[in-house]
Amino acid sequence: MGLEEKLPAGFVLTTLENVAGYMRKASIWPATFGLACCAIEMMAVGTPDYDIARFGMERFAATPRQADLMIVAGRVSQKMAPVVRQVYDQMANPKWVISMGVCASSGGMFNNYAIVQGVDHIVPVDIYLPGCPPRPEMLLNAIIELHDQIQHSKLGVNRVAAARAAEQAALAAVPTHLMAPTHEHHAPLSGPLSATPGKSLLA
Ligand code: SF4
């Protein structure tokens, strides 16, 4: 919130968006923060082989107040969840989150009561990175994607219009249970798209 929210749409706002996007994407500092095995791959991006310093991101901030990127690297236990949220709350705005690996994104193989089934239950996620563990190159690719998102983020009235368009698109989307199956095994067991009578879907 600030002056940017009050600017009317037009040339000035578009120019400001471009400048702010460039400056923000070129000055990201990640929080020093790792939860499990994925964190080893995250640490590898700091080595000369992968060299995260080329993005100016080699300074993993030791305090969340000097960080604006949270890389959730590893499964989030129920006990750790409030700590993750507290770190996020203490980070400077605007801030972004990369969910690194299947465990952080969905609980992964840990389908049990001890692990949060997706860190997006705790904090908003900007990029989901698949893999177990994702390679350091994949994390670098996620960072490049995030840079692209930041560069094209909208401000002020443009942001409101973008949020409205996204909401309309979500409302118009076909619910997953009505989507045409891409494979026989994925067909719903009941409803209008159910399989031919007499044919077992699980065969
Ligand atoms: S995704 Fe794989 S490597 Fe990453 S935390 Fe989970 S088990 Fe470990």
PDB file of C-alpha atoms and ligand atoms in Angstrom:
ATOM      1  CA  MET A   1       0.000   0.000   0.000  1.00  0.00           C
ATOM      2  CA  GLY A   2       1.232   3.494  -0.727  1.00  0.00           C
ATOM      3  CA  LEU A   3       1.450   6.026  -3.507  1.00  0.00           C
ATOM      4  CA  GLU A   4       1.457   3.258  -6.133  1.00  0.00           C
ATOM      5  CA  GLU A   5      -2.102   2.315  -5.085  1.00  0.00           C
ATOM      6  CA  LYS A   6      -3.357   5.820  -5.801  1.00  0.00           C
ATOM      7  CA  LEU A   7      -1.904   6.282  -9.299  1.00  0.00           C
ATOM      8  CA  PRO A   8      -4.479   6.240 -12.104  1.00  0.00           C
ATOM      9  CA  ALA A   9      -4.104   3.743 -14.951  1.00  0.00           C
ATOM     10  CA  GLY A  10      -2.062   4.918 -17.916  1.00  0.00           C
ATOM     11  CA  PHE A  11       1.460   5.631 -19.062  1.00  0.00           C
ATOM     12  CA  VAL A  12       2.823   6.680 -15.637  1.00  0.00           C
ATOM     13  CA  LEU A  13       1.528   3.572 -13.874  1.00  0.00           C
ATOM     14  CA  THR A  14       2.800   1.248 -16.610  1.00  0.00           C
ATOM     15  CA  THR A  15       6.248   2.859 -16.455  1.00  0.00           C
ATOM     16  CA  LEU A  16       6.264   2.637 -12.672  1.00  0.00           C
ATOM     17  CA  GLU A  17       5.283  -1.045 -12.871  1.00  0.00           C
ATOM     18  CA  ASN A  18       8.208  -1.749 -15.174  1.00  0.00           C
ATOM     19  CA  VAL A  19      10.722   0.091 -13.016  1.00  0.00           C
ATOM     20  CA  ALA A  20       9.408  -1.300  -9.716  1.00  0.00           C
ATOM     21  CA  GLY A  21       9.277  -4.833 -11.197  1.00  0.00           C
ATOM     22  CA  TYR A  22      12.863  -4.609 -12.412  1.00  0.00           C
ATOM     23  CA  MET A  23      14.177  -3.248  -9.131  1.00  0.00           C
ATOM     24  CA  ARG A  24      12.273  -5.767  -7.050  1.00  0.00           C
ATOM     25  CA  LYS A  25      13.312  -8.794  -9.055  1.00  0.00           C
ATOM     26  CA  ALA A  26      16.939  -7.671  -9.036  1.00  0.00           C
ATOM     27  CA  SER A  27      17.122  -7.235  -5.275  1.00  0.00           C
ATOM     28  CA  ILE A  28      15.700 -10.404  -3.746  1.00  0.00           C
ATOM     29  CA  TRP A  29      17.236 -11.776  -0.580  1.00  0.00           C
ATOM     30  CA  PRO A  30      16.097 -15.243   0.523  1.00  0.00           C
ATOM     31  CA  ALA A  31      15.557 -16.070   4.194  1.00  0.00           C
ATOM     32  CA  THR A  32      18.043 -18.509   5.727  1.00  0.00           C
ATOM     33  CA  PHE A  33      15.657 -21.323   6.233  1.00  0.00           C
ATOM     34  CA  GLY A  34      15.630 -25.062   5.487  1.00  0.00           C
ATOM     35  CA  LEU A  35      13.407 -27.878   6.739  1.00  0.00           C
ATOM     36  CA  ALA A  36      14.670 -31.193   5.331  1.00  0.00           C
ATOM     37  CA  CYS A  37      16.615 -32.938   2.558  1.00  0.00           C
ATOM     38  CA  CYS A  38      15.516 -30.396  -0.103  1.00  0.00           C
ATOM     39  CA  ALA A  39      17.469 -27.765   1.833  1.00  0.00           C
ATOM     40  CA  ILE A  40      20.726 -29.501   0.819  1.00  0.00           C
ATOM     41  CA  GLU A  41      19.846 -28.877  -2.849  1.00  0.00           C
ATOM     42  CA  MET A  42      18.941 -25.298  -1.958  1.00  0.00           C
ATOM     43  CA  MET A  43      22.340 -24.822  -0.311  1.00  0.00           C
ATOM     44  CA  ALA A  44      23.981 -26.177  -3.467  1.00  0.00           C
ATOM     45  CA  VAL A  45      22.771 -23.159  -5.466  1.00  0.00           C
ATOM     46  CA  GLY A  46      25.163 -21.065  -3.414  1.00  0.00           C
ATOM     47  CA  THR A  47      28.184 -23.029  -4.622  1.00  0.00           C
ATOM     48  CA  PRO A  48      30.293 -21.913  -7.613  1.00  0.00           C
ATOM     49  CA  ASP A  49      28.793 -24.707  -9.764  1.00  0.00           C
ATOM     50  CA  TYR A  50      25.333 -23.116  -9.681  1.00  0.00           C
ATOM     51  CA  ASP A  51      26.234 -19.619  -8.508  1.00  0.00           C
ATOM     52  CA  ILE A  52      23.074 -17.929  -7.288  1.00  0.00           C
ATOM     53  CA  ALA A  53      25.256 -14.824  -6.856  1.00  0.00           C
ATOM     54  CA  ARG A  54      24.741 -14.046 -10.542  1.00  0.00           C
ATOM     55  CA  PHE A  55      21.210 -12.986  -9.556  1.00  0.00           C
ATOM     56  CA  GLY A  56      22.524 -10.982  -6.593  1.00  0.00           C
ATOM     57  CA  MET A  57      20.857 -13.491  -4.261  1.00  0.00           C
ATOM     58  CA  GLU A  58      23.853 -15.037  -2.517  1.00  0.00           C
ATOM     59  CA  ARG A  59      23.083 -13.216   0.699  1.00  0.00           C
ATOM     60  CA  PHE A  60      20.654 -15.507   2.512  1.00  0.00           C
ATOM     61  CA  ALA A  61      19.431 -13.129   5.214  1.00  0.00           C
ATOM     62  CA  ALA A  62      19.859 -14.324   8.782  1.00  0.00           C
ATOM     63  CA  THR A  63      16.860 -12.303   9.904  1.00  0.00           C
ATOM     64  CA  PRO A  64      13.454 -12.501   8.188  1.00  0.00           C
ATOM     65  CA  ARG A  65      13.202  -8.711   8.431  1.00  0.00           C
ATOM     66  CA  GLN A  66      15.907  -8.422   5.764  1.00  0.00           C
ATOM     67  CA  ALA A  67      14.447 -11.151   3.535  1.00  0.00           C
ATOM     68  CA  ASP A  68      11.708 -11.039   0.924  1.00  0.00           C
ATOM     69  CA  LEU A  69      11.845 -14.600  -0.442  1.00  0.00           C
ATOM     70  CA  MET A  70      10.982 -17.718   1.528  1.00  0.00           C
ATOM     71  CA  ILE A  71      12.126 -20.975  -0.081  1.00  0.00           C
ATOM     72  CA  VAL A  72      10.248 -23.709   1.782  1.00  0.00           C
ATOM     73  CA  ALA A  73      12.752 -26.544   1.302  1.00  0.00           C
ATOM     74  CA  GLY A  74      11.410 -29.732   2.876  1.00  0.00           C
ATOM     75  CA  ARG A  75       8.340 -31.174   4.549  1.00  0.00           C
ATOM     76  CA  VAL A  76       6.547 -28.933   7.028  1.00  0.00           C
ATOM     77  CA  SER A  77       5.710 -30.709  10.273  1.00  0.00           C
ATOM     78  CA  GLN A  78       2.672 -29.624  12.277  1.00  0.00           C
ATOM     79  CA  LYS A  79       5.039 -28.506  15.008  1.00  0.00           C
ATOM     80  CA  MET A  80       7.053 -26.344  12.599  1.00  0.00           C
ATOM     81  CA  ALA A  81       4.017 -24.782  10.895  1.00  0.00           C
ATOM     82  CA  PRO A  82       3.529 -21.872  13.344  1.00  0.00           C
ATOM     83  CA  VAL A  83       7.258 -21.106  13.138  1.00  0.00           C
ATOM     84  CA  VAL A  84       7.112 -21.010   9.319  1.00  0.00           C
ATOM     85  CA  ARG A  85       4.188 -18.616   9.535  1.00  0.00           C
ATOM     86  CA  GLN A  86       5.988 -16.429  12.054  1.00  0.00           C
ATOM     87  CA  VAL A  87       9.060 -16.193   9.813  1.00  0.00           C
ATOM     88  CA  TYR A  88       6.785 -15.263   6.888  1.00  0.00           C
ATOM     89  CA  ASP A  89       4.986 -12.605   8.928  1.00  0.00           C
ATOM     90  CA  GLN A  90       8.305 -11.029   9.917  1.00  0.00           C
ATOM     91  CA  MET A  91       9.564 -10.774   6.333  1.00  0.00           C
ATOM     92  CA  ALA A  92       9.540  -7.429   4.540  1.00  0.00           C
ATOM     93  CA  ASN A  93       6.780  -6.598   2.060  1.00  0.00           C
ATOM     94  CA  PRO A  94       6.439  -7.276  -0.837  1.00  0.00           C
ATOM     95  CA  LYS A  95       7.455 -10.913  -0.305  1.00  0.00           C
ATOM     96  CA  TRP A  96       7.324 -14.149  -2.236  1.00  0.00           C
ATOM     97  CA  VAL A  97       7.308 -17.880  -1.495  1.00  0.00           C
ATOM     98  CA  ILE A  98       8.723 -20.814  -3.468  1.00  0.00           C
ATOM     99  CA  SER A  99       7.487 -24.228  -2.349  1.00  0.00           C
ATOM    100  CA  MET A 100      10.453 -26.476  -3.100  1.00  0.00           C
ATOM    101  CA  GLY A 101       9.806 -30.199  -3.586  1.00  0.00           C
ATOM    102  CA  VAL A 102       6.726 -32.397  -3.376  1.00  0.00           C
ATOM    103  CA  CYS A 103       6.787 -32.526   0.421  1.00  0.00           C
ATOM    104  CA  ALA A 104       6.469 -28.762   0.804  1.00  0.00           C
ATOM    105  CA  SER A 105       3.890 -28.544  -1.995  1.00  0.00           C
ATOM    106  CA  SER A 106       1.599 -31.420  -1.019  1.00  0.00           C
ATOM    107  CA  GLY A 107       3.036 -33.434   1.870  1.00  0.00           C
ATOM    108  CA  GLY A 108       4.605 -35.786  -0.708  1.00  0.00           C
ATOM    109  CA  MET A 109       5.116 -39.309   0.558  1.00  0.00           C
ATOM    110  CA  PHE A 110       4.291 -38.205   4.097  1.00  0.00           C
ATOM    111  CA  ASN A 111       0.544 -38.636   3.890  1.00  0.00           C
ATOM    112  CA  ASN A 112       0.027 -38.572   7.635  1.00  0.00           C
ATOM    113  CA  TYR A 113      -1.154 -36.414  10.520  1.00  0.00           C
ATOM    114  CA  ALA A 114       2.317 -35.197  11.469  1.00  0.00           C
ATOM    115  CA  ILE A 115       3.021 -33.351   8.202  1.00  0.00           C
ATOM    116  CA  VAL A 116       1.165 -30.355   6.768  1.00  0.00           C
ATOM    117  CA  GLN A 117      -0.266 -31.498   3.416  1.00  0.00           C
ATOM    118  CA  GLY A 118       0.995 -28.489   1.487  1.00  0.00           C
ATOM    119  CA  VAL A 119       2.632 -25.343   2.824  1.00  0.00           C
ATOM    120  CA  ASP A 120      -0.058 -23.278   1.093  1.00  0.00           C
ATOM    121  CA  HIS A 121      -2.197 -24.109   4.138  1.00  0.00           C
ATOM    122  CA  ILE A 122       0.175 -21.843   6.078  1.00  0.00           C
ATOM    123  CA  VAL A 123       1.501 -19.190   3.671  1.00  0.00           C
ATOM    124  CA  PRO A 124       0.581 -18.048   0.129  1.00  0.00           C
ATOM    125  CA  VAL A 125       2.781 -19.760  -2.479  1.00  0.00           C
ATOM    126  CA  ASP A 126       3.934 -18.077  -5.718  1.00  0.00           C
ATOM    127  CA  ILE A 127       5.853 -20.957  -7.334  1.00  0.00           C
ATOM    128  CA  TYR A 128       5.449 -24.706  -6.808  1.00  0.00           C
ATOM    129  CA  LEU A 129       8.586 -26.647  -7.672  1.00  0.00           C
ATOM    130  CA  PRO A 130       8.098 -30.397  -8.225  1.00  0.00           C
ATOM    131  CA  GLY A 131      10.667 -33.118  -7.588  1.00  0.00           C
ATOM    132  CA  CYS A 132      12.087 -35.182  -4.747  1.00  0.00           C
ATOM    133  CA  PRO A 133      14.416 -33.479  -4.381  1.00  0.00           C
ATOM    134  CA  PRO A 134      14.402 -30.899  -7.170  1.00  0.00           C
ATOM    135  CA  ARG A 135      17.862 -30.387  -8.646  1.00  0.00           C
ATOM    136  CA  PRO A 136      19.616 -27.067  -7.968  1.00  0.00           C
ATOM    137  CA  GLU A 137      19.085 -26.205 -11.657  1.00  0.00           C
ATOM    138  CA  MET A 138      15.334 -26.616 -11.090  1.00  0.00           C
ATOM    139  CA  LEU A 139      15.454 -24.184  -8.188  1.00  0.00           C
ATOM    140  CA  LEU A 140      17.331 -21.698 -10.364  1.00  0.00           C
ATOM    141  CA  ASN A 141      14.645 -22.138 -13.013  1.00  0.00           C
ATOM    142  CA  ALA A 142      11.937 -21.497 -10.392  1.00  0.00           C
ATOM    143  CA  ILE A 143      13.782 -18.318  -9.395  1.00  0.00           C
ATOM    144  CA  ILE A 144      13.880 -17.169 -13.028  1.00  0.00           C
ATOM    145  CA  GLU A 145      10.120 -17.860 -13.288  1.00  0.00           C
ATOM    146  CA  LEU A 146       9.572 -15.869 -10.109  1.00  0.00           C
ATOM    147  CA  HIS A 147      11.623 -12.984 -11.546  1.00  0.00           C
ATOM    148  CA  ASP A 148       9.310 -13.045 -14.550  1.00  0.00           C
ATOM    149  CA  GLN A 149       6.231 -12.959 -12.290  1.00  0.00           C
ATOM    150  CA  ILE A 150       7.660 -10.046 -10.297  1.00  0.00           C
ATOM    151  CA  GLN A 151       8.621  -8.106 -13.430  1.00  0.00           C
ATOM    152  CA  HIS A 152       5.062  -8.393 -14.719  1.00  0.00           C
ATOM    153  CA  SER A 153       3.244  -7.745 -11.421  1.00  0.00           C
ATOM    154  CA  LYS A 154       0.598  -5.081 -11.590  1.00  0.00           C
ATOM    155  CA  LEU A 155       0.236  -2.107  -9.307  1.00  0.00           C
ATOM    156  CA  GLY A 156      -2.679   0.096  -8.274  1.00  0.00           C
ATOM    157  CA  VAL A 157      -5.802  -0.045 -10.422  1.00  0.00           C
ATOM    158  CA  ASN A 158      -4.087  -2.465 -12.818  1.00  0.00           C
ATOM    159  CA  ARG A 159      -3.657  -4.885  -9.900  1.00  0.00           C
ATOM    160  CA  VAL A 160      -7.356  -4.640  -9.038  1.00  0.00           C
ATOM    161  CA  ALA A 161      -8.272  -5.326 -12.683  1.00  0.00           C
ATOM    162  CA  ALA A 162      -5.878  -8.322 -12.811  1.00  0.00           C
ATOM    163  CA  ALA A 163      -7.362  -9.759  -9.599  1.00  0.00           C
ATOM    164  CA  ARG A 164     -10.886  -9.403 -11.022  1.00  0.00           C
ATOM    165  CA  ALA A 165      -9.859 -11.113 -14.279  1.00  0.00           C
ATOM    166  CA  ALA A 166      -8.245 -13.985 -12.348  1.00  0.00           C
ATOM    167  CA  GLU A 167     -11.367 -14.399 -10.231  1.00  0.00           C
ATOM    168  CA  GLN A 168     -13.595 -14.501 -13.332  1.00  0.00           C
ATOM    169  CA  ALA A 169     -11.310 -17.081 -14.955  1.00  0.00           C
ATOM    170  CA  ALA A 170     -11.443 -19.230 -11.796  1.00  0.00           C
ATOM    171  CA  LEU A 171     -15.248 -19.025 -11.683  1.00  0.00           C
ATOM    172  CA  ALA A 172     -15.494 -19.972 -15.365  1.00  0.00           C
ATOM    173  CA  ALA A 173     -13.091 -22.929 -15.044  1.00  0.00           C
ATOM    174  CA  VAL A 174     -14.445 -26.466 -15.437  1.00  0.00           C
ATOM    175  CA  PRO A 175     -14.474 -28.276 -12.070  1.00  0.00           C
ATOM    176  CA  THR A 176     -11.983 -31.135 -12.027  1.00  0.00           C
ATOM    177  CA  HIS A 177     -14.675 -33.776 -11.525  1.00  0.00           C
ATOM    178  CA  LEU A 178     -16.318 -32.658 -14.799  1.00  0.00           C
ATOM    179  CA  MET A 179     -13.131 -32.601 -16.873  1.00  0.00           C
ATOM    180  CA  ALA A 180     -12.833 -35.174 -19.651  1.00  0.00           C
ATOM    181  CA  PRO A 181     -10.564 -38.023 -18.533  1.00  0.00           C
ATOM    182  CA  THR A 182      -7.198 -38.151 -20.256  1.00  0.00           C
ATOM    183  CA  HIS A 183      -6.796 -41.834 -19.411  1.00  0.00           C
ATOM    184  CA  GLU A 184      -9.194 -44.676 -18.716  1.00  0.00           C
ATOM    185  CA  HIS A 185      -7.909 -45.119 -15.171  1.00  0.00           C
ATOM    186  CA  HIS A 186      -8.612 -41.485 -14.433  1.00  0.00           C
ATOM    187  CA  ALA A 187     -12.285 -41.654 -15.414  1.00  0.00           C
ATOM    188  CA  PRO A 188     -14.728 -40.870 -12.595  1.00  0.00           C
ATOM    189  CA  LEU A 189     -16.452 -43.912 -11.096  1.00  0.00           C
ATOM    190  CA  SER A 190     -19.910 -42.300 -11.382  1.00  0.00           C
ATOM    191  CA  GLY A 191     -21.650 -39.437 -13.158  1.00  0.00           C
ATOM    192  CA  PRO A 192     -22.100 -38.489 -16.804  1.00  0.00           C
ATOM    193  CA  LEU A 193     -18.541 -39.365 -17.824  1.00  0.00           C
ATOM    194  CA  SER A 194     -18.470 -42.812 -16.200  1.00  0.00           C
ATOM    195  CA  ALA A 195     -17.073 -45.697 -18.189  1.00  0.00           C
ATOM    196  CA  THR A 196     -18.904 -48.084 -20.457  1.00  0.00           C
ATOM    197  CA  PRO A 197     -21.189 -50.391 -18.441  1.00  0.00           C
ATOM    198  CA  GLY A 198     -19.616 -53.719 -17.696  1.00  0.00           C
ATOM    199  CA  LYS A 199     -16.055 -52.445 -18.075  1.00  0.00           C
ATOM    200  CA  SER A 200     -14.007 -52.159 -14.911  1.00  0.00           C
ATOM    201  CA  LEU A 201     -12.212 -48.841 -14.551  1.00  0.00           C
ATOM    202  CA  LEU A 202      -9.643 -50.374 -12.261  1.00  0.00           C
ATOM    203  CA  ALA A 203      -8.753 -53.239 -14.597  1.00  0.00           C
TER     204      ALA A 203
HETATM  205  S1  SF4 B   1      10.703 -33.745  -1.530  1.00  0.00           S
HETATM  206 FE1  SF4 B   1      12.125 -35.444  -1.195  1.00  0.00          FE
HETATM  207  S2  SF4 B   1      14.098 -34.459  -0.853  1.00  0.00           S
HETATM  208 FE2  SF4 B   1      12.506 -32.883  -0.526  1.00  0.00          FE
HETATM  209  S3  SF4 B   1      12.034 -32.940   1.666  1.00  0.00           S
HETATM  210 FE3  SF4 B   1      10.633 -34.325   0.641  1.00  0.00          FE
HETATM  211  S4  SF4 B   1      11.621 -36.351   0.807  1.00  0.00           S
HETATM  212 FE4  SF4 B   1      13.199 -34.791   1.178  1.00  0.00          FE
END
